[in-house]
mmCIF file of C-alpha atoms and ligand atoms in Angstrom:
data_model
loop_
_atom_site.group_PDB
_atom_site.id
_atom_site.type_symbol
_atom_site.label_atom_id
_atom_site.label_comp_id
_atom_site.label_asym_id
_atom_site.label_seq_id
_atom_site.Cartn_x
_atom_site.Cartn_y
_atom_site.Cartn_z
ATOM 1 C CA UNK N 55 -39.913 116.291 24.946
ATOM 2 C CA UNK N 56 -36.905 116.141 22.697
ATOM 3 C CA UNK N 57 -34.074 117.838 24.610
ATOM 4 C CA UNK N 58 -30.772 118.680 22.775
ATOM 5 C CA UNK N 59 -27.545 119.989 24.112
ATOM 6 C CA UNK N 60 -25.615 122.705 22.213
ATOM 7 C CA UNK N 61 -22.001 122.779 23.387
ATOM 8 C CA UNK N 62 -20.222 125.947 22.466
ATOM 9 C CA UNK N 63 -16.451 125.159 21.999
ATOM 10 C CA UNK N 64 -15.578 127.745 19.284
ATOM 11 C CA UNK N 65 -13.527 130.185 21.428
ATOM 12 C CA UNK N 66 -9.843 130.817 21.477
ATOM 13 C CA UNK N 67 -9.622 130.278 25.256
ATOM 14 C CA UNK N 68 -6.236 132.110 25.419
ATOM 15 C CA UNK N 69 -6.578 133.252 29.002
ATOM 16 C CA UNK N 70 -6.047 129.693 30.209
ATOM 17 C CA UNK N 71 -2.610 129.493 28.582
ATOM 18 C CA UNK N 72 -1.194 126.191 27.420
ATOM 19 C CA UNK N 73 -0.772 127.154 23.756
ATOM 20 C CA UNK N 74 -4.082 125.730 22.432
ATOM 21 C CA UNK N 75 -7.757 126.577 22.950
ATOM 22 C CA UNK N 76 -8.647 125.521 26.483
ATOM 23 C CA UNK N 77 -11.482 123.226 25.404
ATOM 24 C CA UNK N 78 -8.816 121.048 23.819
ATOM 25 C CA UNK N 79 -6.529 120.970 26.781
ATOM 26 C CA UNK N 80 -6.551 117.891 28.973
ATOM 27 C CA UNK N 81 -7.882 117.497 32.498
ATOM 28 C CA UNK N 82 -6.329 114.459 33.961
ATOM 29 C CA UNK N 83 -5.679 113.022 30.450
ATOM 30 C CA UNK N 84 -9.064 113.884 28.897
ATOM 31 C CA UNK N 85 -9.803 117.013 27.047
ATOM 32 C CA UNK N 86 -12.193 119.558 28.617
ATOM 33 C CA UNK N 87 -14.506 119.335 25.526
ATOM 34 C CA UNK N 88 -14.637 115.530 25.787
ATOM 35 C CA UNK N 89 -15.298 115.632 29.475
ATOM 36 C CA UNK N 90 -18.185 118.116 28.825
ATOM 37 C CA UNK N 91 -19.745 115.847 26.238
ATOM 38 C CA UNK N 92 -19.376 112.645 28.280
ATOM 39 C CA UNK N 93 -20.824 114.447 31.257
ATOM 40 C CA UNK N 94 -24.036 115.303 29.274
ATOM 41 C CA UNK N 95 -24.136 111.859 27.760
ATOM 42 C CA UNK N 96 -23.838 110.277 31.211
ATOM 43 C CA UNK N 97 -26.885 112.217 32.313
ATOM 44 C CA UNK N 98 -29.014 110.446 29.877
ATOM 45 C CA UNK N 99 -31.604 113.216 29.351
ATOM 46 C CA UNK N 100 -30.371 114.409 25.865
ATOM 47 C CA UNK N 101 -31.584 113.017 22.566
ATOM 48 C CA UNK N 102 -28.627 114.607 20.908
ATOM 49 C CA UNK N 103 -25.519 116.735 21.521
ATOM 50 C CA UNK N 104 -24.242 119.151 18.863
ATOM 51 C CA UNK N 105 -20.880 120.927 19.258
ATOM 52 C CA UNK N 106 -20.039 124.363 17.774
ATOM 53 C CA UNK N 107 -16.452 124.644 16.830
ATOM 54 C CA UNK N 108 -13.983 127.015 15.202
ATOM 55 C CA UNK N 109 -13.351 125.274 11.852
ATOM 56 C CA UNK N 110 -9.559 125.969 12.052
ATOM 57 C CA UNK N 111 -9.567 123.597 15.137
ATOM 58 C CA UNK N 112 -11.195 120.683 13.237
ATOM 59 C CA UNK N 113 -8.230 118.344 13.683
ATOM 60 C CA UNK N 114 -8.168 119.113 17.460
ATOM 61 C CA UNK N 115 -11.877 118.418 17.572
ATOM 62 C CA UNK N 116 -11.661 115.123 15.767
ATOM 63 C CA UNK N 117 -8.987 113.979 18.160
ATOM 64 C CA UNK N 118 -10.958 115.142 21.227
ATOM 65 C CA UNK N 119 -14.202 113.384 20.354
ATOM 66 C CA UNK N 120 -12.772 110.197 18.670
ATOM 67 C CA UNK N 121 -15.126 107.293 19.266
ATOM 68 C CA UNK N 122 -18.070 109.440 20.475
ATOM 69 C CA UNK N 123 -21.345 109.263 18.516
ATOM 70 C CA UNK N 124 -22.021 112.869 17.558
ATOM 71 C CA UNK N 125 -23.464 114.645 14.554
ATOM 72 C CA UNK N 126 -21.226 116.816 12.296
ATOM 73 C CA UNK N 127 -20.082 119.878 14.243
ATOM 74 C CA UNK N 128 -21.373 123.326 13.380
ATOM 75 C CA UNK N 129 -18.998 126.115 12.411
ATOM 76 C CA UNK N 130 -19.077 129.002 15.000
ATOM 77 C CA UNK N 131 -18.934 132.675 14.338
ATOM 78 C CA UNK N 132 -16.655 135.571 15.492
ATOM 79 C CA UNK N 133 -18.577 135.951 18.788
ATOM 80 C CA UNK N 134 -20.102 133.516 21.245
ATOM 81 C CA UNK N 135 -23.522 134.942 20.350
ATOM 82 C CA UNK N 136 -23.049 134.180 16.616
ATOM 83 C CA UNK N 137 -21.692 130.784 17.433
ATOM 84 C CA UNK N 138 -24.799 129.898 19.472
ATOM 85 C CA UNK N 139 -27.024 131.332 16.777
ATOM 86 C CA UNK N 140 -25.290 129.106 14.128
ATOM 87 C CA UNK N 141 -25.827 126.127 16.413
ATOM 88 C CA UNK N 142 -29.480 126.885 16.891
ATOM 89 C CA UNK N 143 -30.030 127.306 13.155
ATOM 90 C CA UNK N 144 -28.550 123.865 12.542
ATOM 91 C CA UNK N 145 -31.042 122.131 14.863
ATOM 92 C CA UNK N 146 -34.442 120.710 13.747
ATOM 93 C CA UNK N 147 -37.163 118.762 15.570
ATOM 94 C CA UNK N 148 -35.898 120.000 19.045
ATOM 95 C CA UNK N 149 -38.310 120.829 21.822
ATOM 96 C CA UNK N 150 -35.769 121.999 24.444
ATOM 97 C CA UNK N 151 -32.240 123.189 23.947
ATOM 98 C CA UNK N 152 -29.587 123.340 26.622
ATOM 99 C CA UNK N 153 -26.889 125.854 25.628
ATOM 100 C CA UNK N 154 -23.663 124.832 27.427
ATOM 101 C CA UNK N 155 -20.016 125.935 27.569
ATOM 102 C CA UNK N 156 -17.318 123.297 27.147
ATOM 103 C CA UNK N 157 -15.461 125.122 29.864
ATOM 104 C CA UNK N 158 -18.103 124.135 32.472
ATOM 105 C CA UNK N 159 -17.339 120.437 31.741
ATOM 106 C CA UNK N 160 -17.973 119.108 35.281
ATOM 107 C CA UNK N 161 -21.668 120.302 35.659
ATOM 108 C CA UNK N 162 -23.383 117.661 37.936
ATOM 109 C CA UNK N 163 -26.559 115.754 37.250
ATOM 110 C CA UNK N 164 -28.384 117.845 39.902
ATOM 111 C CA UNK N 165 -28.020 121.022 37.950
ATOM 112 C CA UNK N 166 -29.242 119.424 34.730
ATOM 113 C CA UNK N 167 -32.154 117.830 36.714
ATOM 114 C CA UNK N 168 -33.111 121.198 38.094
ATOM 115 C CA UNK N 169 -33.315 122.687 34.661
ATOM 116 C CA UNK N 170 -35.376 119.882 33.305
ATOM 117 C CA UNK N 171 -37.734 120.249 36.298
ATOM 118 C CA UNK N 172 -38.147 124.006 35.790
ATOM 119 C CA UNK N 173 -38.963 123.407 32.110
ATOM 120 C CA UNK N 174 -41.626 120.814 32.964
ATOM 121 C CA UNK N 175 -43.609 123.867 34.220
ATOM 122 C CA UNK N 176 -45.316 125.278 31.058
ATOM 123 C CA UNK N 177 -45.113 128.817 32.469
ATOM 124 C CA UNK N 178 -41.324 128.861 32.096
ATOM 125 C CA UNK N 179 -39.755 129.557 28.639
ATOM 126 C CA UNK N 180 -36.341 128.842 30.083
ATOM 127 C CA UNK N 181 -34.224 128.188 33.134
ATOM 128 C CA UNK N 182 -30.666 129.126 34.180
ATOM 129 C CA UNK N 183 -28.630 127.716 37.009
ATOM 130 C CA UNK N 184 -27.479 130.444 39.546
ATOM 131 C CA UNK N 185 -25.449 130.469 42.728
ATOM 132 C CA UNK N 186 -26.273 133.100 45.381
ATOM 133 C CA UNK N 187 -23.489 135.639 46.035
ATOM 134 C CA UNK N 188 -22.159 135.253 49.492
ATOM 135 C CA UNK N 189 -19.261 137.641 49.373
ATOM 136 C CA UNK N 190 -19.805 141.313 50.080
ATOM 137 C CA UNK N 191 -19.768 143.306 46.763
ATOM 138 C CA UNK N 192 -18.028 146.550 46.391
ATOM 139 C CA UNK N 193 -17.653 148.836 43.410
ATOM 140 C CA UNK N 194 -14.300 150.370 42.598
ATOM 141 C CA UNK N 195 -11.203 150.067 40.447
ATOM 142 C CA UNK N 196 -8.114 151.517 42.089
ATOM 143 C CA UNK N 197 -10.124 152.964 44.954
ATOM 144 C CA UNK N 198 -13.299 151.935 46.809
ATOM 145 C CA UNK N 199 -16.357 153.691 45.412
ATOM 146 C CA UNK N 200 -19.114 152.246 47.273
ATOM 147 C CA UNK N 201 -20.886 149.004 48.003
ATOM 148 C CA UNK N 202 -23.377 147.044 46.123
ATOM 149 C CA UNK N 203 -26.400 145.321 47.759
ATOM 150 C CA UNK N 204 -25.914 141.638 47.049
ATOM 151 C CA UNK N 205 -29.443 140.779 48.007
ATOM 152 C CA UNK N 206 -31.073 138.976 45.166
ATOM 153 C CA UNK N 207 -27.853 138.707 43.138
ATOM 154 C CA UNK N 208 -26.549 135.476 41.737
ATOM 155 C CA UNK N 209 -23.804 134.266 39.622
ATOM 156 C CA UNK N 210 -25.160 132.564 36.509
ATOM 157 C CA UNK N 211 -23.738 129.305 35.037
ATOM 158 C CA UNK N 212 -24.581 127.052 32.092
ATOM 159 C CA UNK N 213 -26.245 125.110 30.579
ATOM 160 C CA UNK N 214 -28.971 127.681 30.091
ATOM 161 C CA UNK N 215 -32.057 125.719 29.001
ATOM 162 C CA UNK N 216 -34.940 127.000 26.810
ATOM 163 C CA UNK N 217 -37.834 126.017 24.755
ATOM 164 C CA UNK N 218 -36.325 125.852 21.412
ATOM 165 C CA UNK N 219 -38.664 127.934 19.285
ATOM 166 C CA UNK N 220 -38.787 131.011 21.556
ATOM 167 C CA UNK N 221 -35.035 130.917 22.028
ATOM 168 C CA UNK N 222 -34.351 130.772 18.280
ATOM 169 C CA UNK N 223 -36.766 133.650 17.637
ATOM 170 C CA UNK N 224 -35.134 135.676 20.371
ATOM 171 C CA UNK N 225 -31.674 135.025 18.950
ATOM 172 C CA UNK N 226 -32.778 136.082 15.476
ATOM 173 C CA UNK N 227 -34.151 139.320 16.933
ATOM 174 C CA UNK N 228 -31.292 140.030 19.289
ATOM 175 C CA UNK N 229 -28.818 142.896 18.889
ATOM 176 C CA UNK N 230 -25.108 142.016 18.894
ATOM 177 C CA UNK N 231 -23.243 142.109 22.183
ATOM 178 C CA UNK N 232 -25.278 139.762 24.349
ATOM 179 C CA UNK N 233 -23.153 137.896 26.915
ATOM 180 C CA UNK N 234 -25.387 134.912 27.123
ATOM 181 C CA UNK N 235 -28.746 133.372 26.296
ATOM 182 C CA UNK N 236 -30.209 134.762 29.544
ATOM 183 C CA UNK N 237 -29.640 138.360 28.256
ATOM 184 C CA UNK N 238 -31.077 137.416 24.876
ATOM 185 C CA UNK N 239 -34.144 135.869 26.450
ATOM 186 C CA UNK N 240 -34.638 138.859 28.777
ATOM 187 C CA UNK N 241 -34.564 141.261 25.813
ATOM 188 C CA UNK N 242 -37.319 139.154 24.083
ATOM 189 C CA UNK N 243 -39.464 139.247 27.203
ATOM 190 C CA UNK N 244 -39.158 135.478 27.876
ATOM 191 C CA UNK N 245 -39.852 134.116 31.394
ATOM 192 C CA UNK N 246 -36.732 132.452 32.808
ATOM 193 C CA UNK N 247 -36.570 130.501 36.016
ATOM 194 C CA UNK N 248 -33.489 130.472 38.250
ATOM 195 C CA UNK N 249 -32.550 126.918 39.465
ATOM 196 C CA UNK N 250 -29.772 125.796 41.687
ATOM 197 C CA UNK N 251 -26.243 126.057 40.291
ATOM 198 C CA UNK N 252 -23.300 124.131 41.654
ATOM 199 C CA UNK N 253 -19.719 125.068 42.211
ATOM 200 C CA UNK N 254 -18.610 121.913 40.380
ATOM 201 C CA UNK N 255 -19.985 123.649 37.212
ATOM 202 C CA UNK N 256 -17.368 126.351 37.496
ATOM 203 C CA UNK N 257 -15.919 127.737 34.339
ATOM 204 C CA UNK N 258 -12.356 126.642 33.549
ATOM 205 C CA UNK N 259 -10.800 129.954 32.698
ATOM 206 C CA UNK N 260 -7.425 130.685 34.313
ATOM 207 C CA UNK N 261 -4.332 128.399 34.222
ATOM 208 C CA UNK N 262 -4.857 127.265 37.829
ATOM 209 C CA UNK N 263 -8.383 126.099 37.045
ATOM 210 C CA UNK N 264 -6.990 123.168 35.225
ATOM 211 C CA UNK N 265 -5.462 121.783 38.481
ATOM 212 C CA UNK N 266 -8.654 122.454 40.280
ATOM 213 C CA UNK N 267 -10.662 120.553 37.832
ATOM 214 C CA UNK N 268 -8.109 117.756 37.727
ATOM 215 C CA UNK N 269 -8.394 117.392 41.441
ATOM 216 C CA UNK N 270 -12.162 117.136 41.137
ATOM 217 C CA UNK N 271 -11.997 114.319 38.662
ATOM 218 C CA UNK N 272 -9.256 112.380 40.356
ATOM 219 C CA UNK N 273 -10.708 109.793 42.793
ATOM 220 C CA UNK N 274 -9.768 110.213 46.384
ATOM 221 C CA UNK N 275 -6.929 107.914 47.411
ATOM 222 C CA UNK N 276 -6.840 106.072 50.751
ATOM 223 C CA UNK N 277 -3.612 104.779 52.365
ATOM 224 C CA UNK N 278 -3.065 101.091 53.037
ATOM 225 C CA UNK N 279 -0.049 99.398 54.692
ATOM 226 C CA UNK N 280 0.397 95.645 55.030
ATOM 227 C CA UNK N 281 3.156 93.358 56.245
ATOM 228 C CA UNK N 282 4.730 90.180 55.096
ATOM 229 C CA UNK N 283 6.940 87.595 56.708
ATOM 230 C CA UNK N 284 8.944 84.608 55.349
ATOM 231 C CA UNK N 285 11.500 82.044 56.421
ATOM 232 C CA UNK N 286 13.659 79.602 54.561
ATOM 233 C CA UNK N 287 15.971 76.856 55.837
ATOM 234 C CA UNK N 288 19.645 76.846 55.165
ATOM 235 C CA UNK N 289 20.986 73.795 53.265
ATOM 236 C CA UNK N 290 23.726 72.830 50.933
ATOM 237 C CA UNK N 291 24.813 75.426 48.372
ATOM 238 C CA UNK N 292 27.335 78.177 47.642
ATOM 239 C CA UNK N 293 25.007 81.164 47.371
ATOM 240 C CA UNK N 294 21.684 82.613 48.576
ATOM 241 C CA UNK N 295 19.245 84.839 46.675
ATOM 242 C CA UNK N 296 18.222 87.761 48.810
ATOM 243 C CA UNK N 297 16.165 90.781 47.536
ATOM 244 C CA UNK N 298 16.873 89.713 43.967
ATOM 245 C CA UNK N 299 20.644 89.464 44.435
ATOM 246 C CA UNK N 300 22.797 86.394 44.365
ATOM 247 C CA UNK N 301 25.159 86.475 47.315
ATOM 248 C CA UNK N 302 28.079 83.986 47.699
ATOM 249 C CA UNK N 303 27.640 82.002 50.981
ATOM 250 C CA UNK N 304 28.801 78.642 52.455
ATOM 251 C CA UNK N 305 25.212 77.498 52.388
ATOM 252 C CA UNK N 306 22.103 77.953 50.194
ATOM 253 C CA UNK N 307 18.496 78.378 51.046
ATOM 254 C CA UNK N 308 16.028 75.502 50.530
ATOM 255 C CA UNK N 309 12.869 76.243 48.789
ATOM 256 C CA UNK N 310 10.612 75.390 45.831
ATOM 257 C CA UNK N 311 11.519 78.585 43.964
ATOM 258 C CA UNK N 312 14.821 80.434 44.522
ATOM 259 C CA UNK N 313 13.928 80.784 48.202
ATOM 260 C CA UNK N 314 14.437 84.575 48.194
ATOM 261 C CA UNK N 315 12.925 85.389 51.532
ATOM 262 C CA UNK N 316 13.192 89.079 51.075
ATOM 263 C CA UNK N 317 11.163 89.134 47.901
ATOM 264 C CA UNK N 318 8.701 86.570 49.304
ATOM 265 C CA UNK N 319 7.987 88.727 52.415
ATOM 266 C CA UNK N 320 7.689 91.820 50.207
ATOM 267 C CA UNK N 321 5.271 90.062 47.824
ATOM 268 C CA UNK N 322 3.139 89.199 50.718
ATOM 269 C CA UNK N 323 3.087 92.661 51.997
ATOM 270 C CA UNK N 324 2.044 94.058 48.632
ATOM 271 C CA UNK N 325 -0.704 91.414 48.249
ATOM 272 C CA UNK N 326 -1.792 92.398 51.739
ATOM 273 C CA UNK N 327 -2.451 95.958 50.799
ATOM 274 C CA UNK N 328 -5.250 94.798 48.405
ATOM 275 C CA UNK N 329 -6.294 91.912 50.558
ATOM 276 C CA UNK N 330 -5.387 89.585 47.696
ATOM 277 C CA UNK N 331 -4.365 86.578 49.837
ATOM 278 C CA UNK N 332 -0.827 85.393 49.963
ATOM 279 C CA UNK N 333 2.057 84.199 47.688
ATOM 280 C CA UNK N 334 1.058 80.544 48.143
ATOM 281 C CA UNK N 335 -2.401 81.409 46.741
ATOM 282 C CA UNK N 336 -1.005 82.924 43.631
ATOM 283 C CA UNK N 337 2.079 80.643 43.096
ATOM 284 C CA UNK N 338 1.295 77.228 44.800
ATOM 285 C CA UNK N 339 4.394 75.335 45.775
ATOM 286 C CA UNK N 340 2.676 72.159 44.296
ATOM 287 C CA UNK N 341 2.891 73.826 40.753
ATOM 288 C CA UNK N 342 5.881 72.685 38.857
ATOM 289 C CA UNK N 343 5.994 75.962 36.910
ATOM 290 C CA UNK N 344 7.518 77.710 39.895
ATOM 291 C CA UNK N 345 10.159 75.106 40.712
ATOM 292 C CA UNK N 346 13.472 77.149 40.860
ATOM 293 C CA UNK N 347 11.624 80.207 39.620
ATOM 294 C CA UNK N 348 13.244 83.571 40.147
ATOM 295 C CA UNK N 349 11.141 85.358 42.728
ATOM 296 C CA UNK N 350 11.149 88.540 40.650
ATOM 297 C CA UNK N 351 8.050 87.019 38.991
ATOM 298 C CA UNK N 352 6.022 86.857 42.270
ATOM 299 C CA UNK N 353 6.947 90.405 43.203
ATOM 300 C CA UNK N 354 6.250 91.862 39.764
ATOM 301 C CA UNK N 355 2.824 89.998 39.842
ATOM 302 C CA UNK N 356 1.892 91.540 43.040
ATOM 303 C CA UNK N 357 2.768 95.011 41.853
ATOM 304 C CA UNK N 358 0.748 94.477 38.703
ATOM 305 C CA UNK N 359 -2.225 93.469 40.852
ATOM 306 C CA UNK N 360 -1.830 96.587 43.004
ATOM 307 C CA UNK N 361 -1.680 98.817 39.950
ATOM 308 C CA UNK N 362 -4.672 97.102 38.422
ATOM 309 C CA UNK N 363 -6.630 98.430 41.326
ATOM 310 C CA UNK N 364 -5.429 101.908 40.416
ATOM 311 C CA UNK N 365 -2.983 101.791 43.329
ATOM 312 C CA UNK N 366 0.301 103.715 43.754
ATOM 313 C CA UNK N 367 3.141 101.985 45.520
ATOM 314 C CA UNK N 368 4.535 104.690 47.890
ATOM 315 C CA UNK N 369 7.240 102.852 49.888
ATOM 316 C CA UNK N 370 8.451 99.315 50.660
ATOM 317 C CA UNK N 371 10.738 98.333 53.516
ATOM 318 C CA UNK N 372 12.401 94.922 53.939
ATOM 319 C CA UNK N 373 14.150 93.656 57.085
ATOM 320 C CA UNK N 374 16.460 90.608 56.663
ATOM 321 C CA UNK N 375 17.107 88.658 59.847
ATOM 322 C CA UNK N 376 20.357 86.559 59.952
ATOM 323 C CA UNK N 377 23.760 86.308 61.409
ATOM 324 C CA UNK N 378 25.271 85.779 57.997
ATOM 325 C CA UNK N 379 25.775 86.550 55.166
ATOM 326 C CA UNK N 380 26.573 90.229 55.732
ATOM 327 C CA UNK N 381 23.876 92.298 54.129
ATOM 328 C CA UNK N 382 25.505 95.744 54.172
ATOM 329 C CA UNK N 383 27.739 95.371 51.176
ATOM 330 C CA UNK N 384 24.673 94.355 48.994
ATOM 331 C CA UNK N 385 22.145 96.792 50.344
ATOM 332 C CA UNK N 386 22.397 99.237 47.419
ATOM 333 C CA UNK N 387 22.153 96.582 44.793
ATOM 334 C CA UNK N 388 19.168 95.038 46.575
ATOM 335 C CA UNK N 389 17.408 98.385 46.773
ATOM 336 C CA UNK N 390 18.090 99.031 43.072
ATOM 337 C CA UNK N 391 16.873 95.570 42.130
ATOM 338 C CA UNK N 392 13.528 95.838 44.020
ATOM 339 C CA UNK N 393 12.931 99.344 42.646
ATOM 340 C CA UNK N 394 13.430 98.017 39.132
ATOM 341 C CA UNK N 395 11.029 95.061 39.669
ATOM 342 C CA UNK N 396 8.435 97.456 41.169
ATOM 343 C CA UNK N 397 9.066 100.189 38.711
ATOM 344 C CA UNK N 398 9.392 102.791 41.521
ATOM 345 C CA UNK N 399 12.196 105.116 42.554
ATOM 346 C CA UNK N 400 15.042 103.578 44.551
ATOM 347 C CA UNK N 401 14.469 106.152 47.357
ATOM 348 C CA UNK N 402 11.064 104.441 47.960
ATOM 349 C CA UNK N 403 12.835 101.153 48.710
ATOM 350 C CA UNK N 404 14.416 100.460 52.174
ATOM 351 C CA UNK N 405 16.431 97.270 52.963
ATOM 352 C CA UNK N 406 17.584 96.661 56.498
ATOM 353 C CA UNK N 407 19.298 93.859 58.262
ATOM 354 C CA UNK N 408 19.472 92.651 61.833
ATOM 355 C CA UNK N 409 20.651 89.637 63.825
ATOM 356 C CA UNK N 410 18.955 88.039 66.686
ATOM 357 C CA UNK N 411 22.093 88.008 68.914
ATOM 358 C CA UNK N 412 22.745 84.234 68.237
ATOM 359 C CA UNK N 413 19.274 83.449 69.673
ATOM 360 C CA UNK N 414 16.655 81.264 68.016
ATOM 361 C CA UNK N 415 16.770 79.584 64.645
ATOM 362 C CA UNK N 416 18.276 82.604 62.909
ATOM 363 C CA UNK N 417 20.785 83.053 65.673
ATOM 364 C CA UNK N 418 21.793 79.395 65.179
ATOM 365 C CA UNK N 419 21.928 80.005 61.393
ATOM 366 C CA UNK N 420 19.341 77.211 60.824
ATOM 367 C CA UNK N 421 17.446 79.498 58.505
ATOM 368 C CA UNK N 422 17.049 83.112 57.331
ATOM 369 C CA UNK N 423 13.975 85.244 57.897
ATOM 370 C CA UNK N 424 12.599 88.465 56.455
ATOM 371 C CA UNK N 425 9.820 90.771 57.149
ATOM 372 C CA UNK N 426 8.446 93.471 55.003
ATOM 373 C CA UNK N 427 5.913 96.322 54.971
ATOM 374 C CA UNK N 428 4.452 97.960 51.998
ATOM 375 C CA UNK N 429 2.579 101.261 51.869
ATOM 376 C CA UNK N 430 0.273 102.059 48.932
ATOM 377 C CA UNK N 431 -2.519 104.452 48.101
ATOM 378 C CA UNK N 432 -5.621 103.032 46.483
ATOM 379 C CA UNK N 433 -8.720 104.767 44.996
ATOM 380 C CA UNK N 434 -11.473 104.893 47.612
ATOM 381 C CA UNK N 435 -14.215 102.381 46.949
ATOM 382 C CA UNK N 436 -17.833 102.152 48.176
ATOM 383 C CA UNK N 437 -17.789 100.806 51.713
ATOM 384 C CA UNK N 438 -14.460 102.434 52.577
ATOM 385 C CA UNK N 439 -16.013 104.963 54.893
ATOM 386 C CA UNK N 440 -15.874 104.016 58.504
ATOM 387 C CA UNK N 441 -18.770 104.914 60.731
ATOM 388 C CA UNK N 442 -17.773 106.602 63.911
ATOM 389 C CA UNK N 443 -19.896 105.828 66.935
ATOM 390 C CA UNK N 444 -22.253 108.702 67.942
ATOM 391 C CA UNK N 445 -20.745 110.897 70.644
ATOM 392 C CA UNK N 446 -22.875 111.658 73.757
HETATM 393 MG MG1 MG F 978 9.159 81.773 50.808
#
């Protein structure tokens, strides 16, 4: 059976605010209309998808569907009923038609599957998704005027799916003023099944619905924290690099690169949040390219890897362990430098310092140590769920 989707996107959608028809407004960077089309394409059950638009919005439409393989859109009418009629009249060679609203862009496969299943029964002329009403229903405007029995009532969603020929005939015969295809089909005496709707197929209508829809399409983020540690030995020199800042000192730090222990510890911490090994794996000391290298490169690389996984760097904290040089006078510059390398706000960067009370190699000023911790959020991946043991 040749199934075709007809997506109605001709309305003004002014209730949703935002200064342009809601179907062209973005949900997490992608327009509502494009999301609706891509959702139907992803299902895989449709031989074609036709969009009904208001011709005055043609430029918005072209931008919204750029790169998608779609037939020429159909011009809508002054009412939704007329727009659907125009769309149906433009179709040919279609067995089943799913009439859908762009505003229900997030309809899940289960709803579409349920409609296809209902239409596999030859006894059904159509099928609509419905959700049982759980709230008590009352009638009244300013004052209570009585209750309504909710038994057998449901909220109807789209797509509404029909055998094409009977729906077209019903539309041609319909009086003006029908709210949806179900009403038109009922007036024509068609037999329509009610299948399972889904709250995810809710209609984006009010301004706050955009945030709700955006939350639904944004992958859940999980928190990760990881630590790093590094040591370099003091040697001859007149300055040390610490957290990206050159600090005058009576010694330097020995290392293959600029020996910036702060940035090295922090690089390892960031790599740890994505379990991507350590700094030596990415920048082997045996590689001459990194001889004398500024450690900015290492830290920026780790940040790029985290962001490549869709990660957000929430906070980093570095502790420098030494008797000298004094860190306090350079703390602000260090925080600003790290923030710049990571492209995050300075208030998300902490730099601390401590001594070891003259104990150990740092106390004897043989070397300088640093530890760091990084906190990030990453999109949840398959396998992230932990199984809790069964409780007795
Ligand atoms: Mg190092």
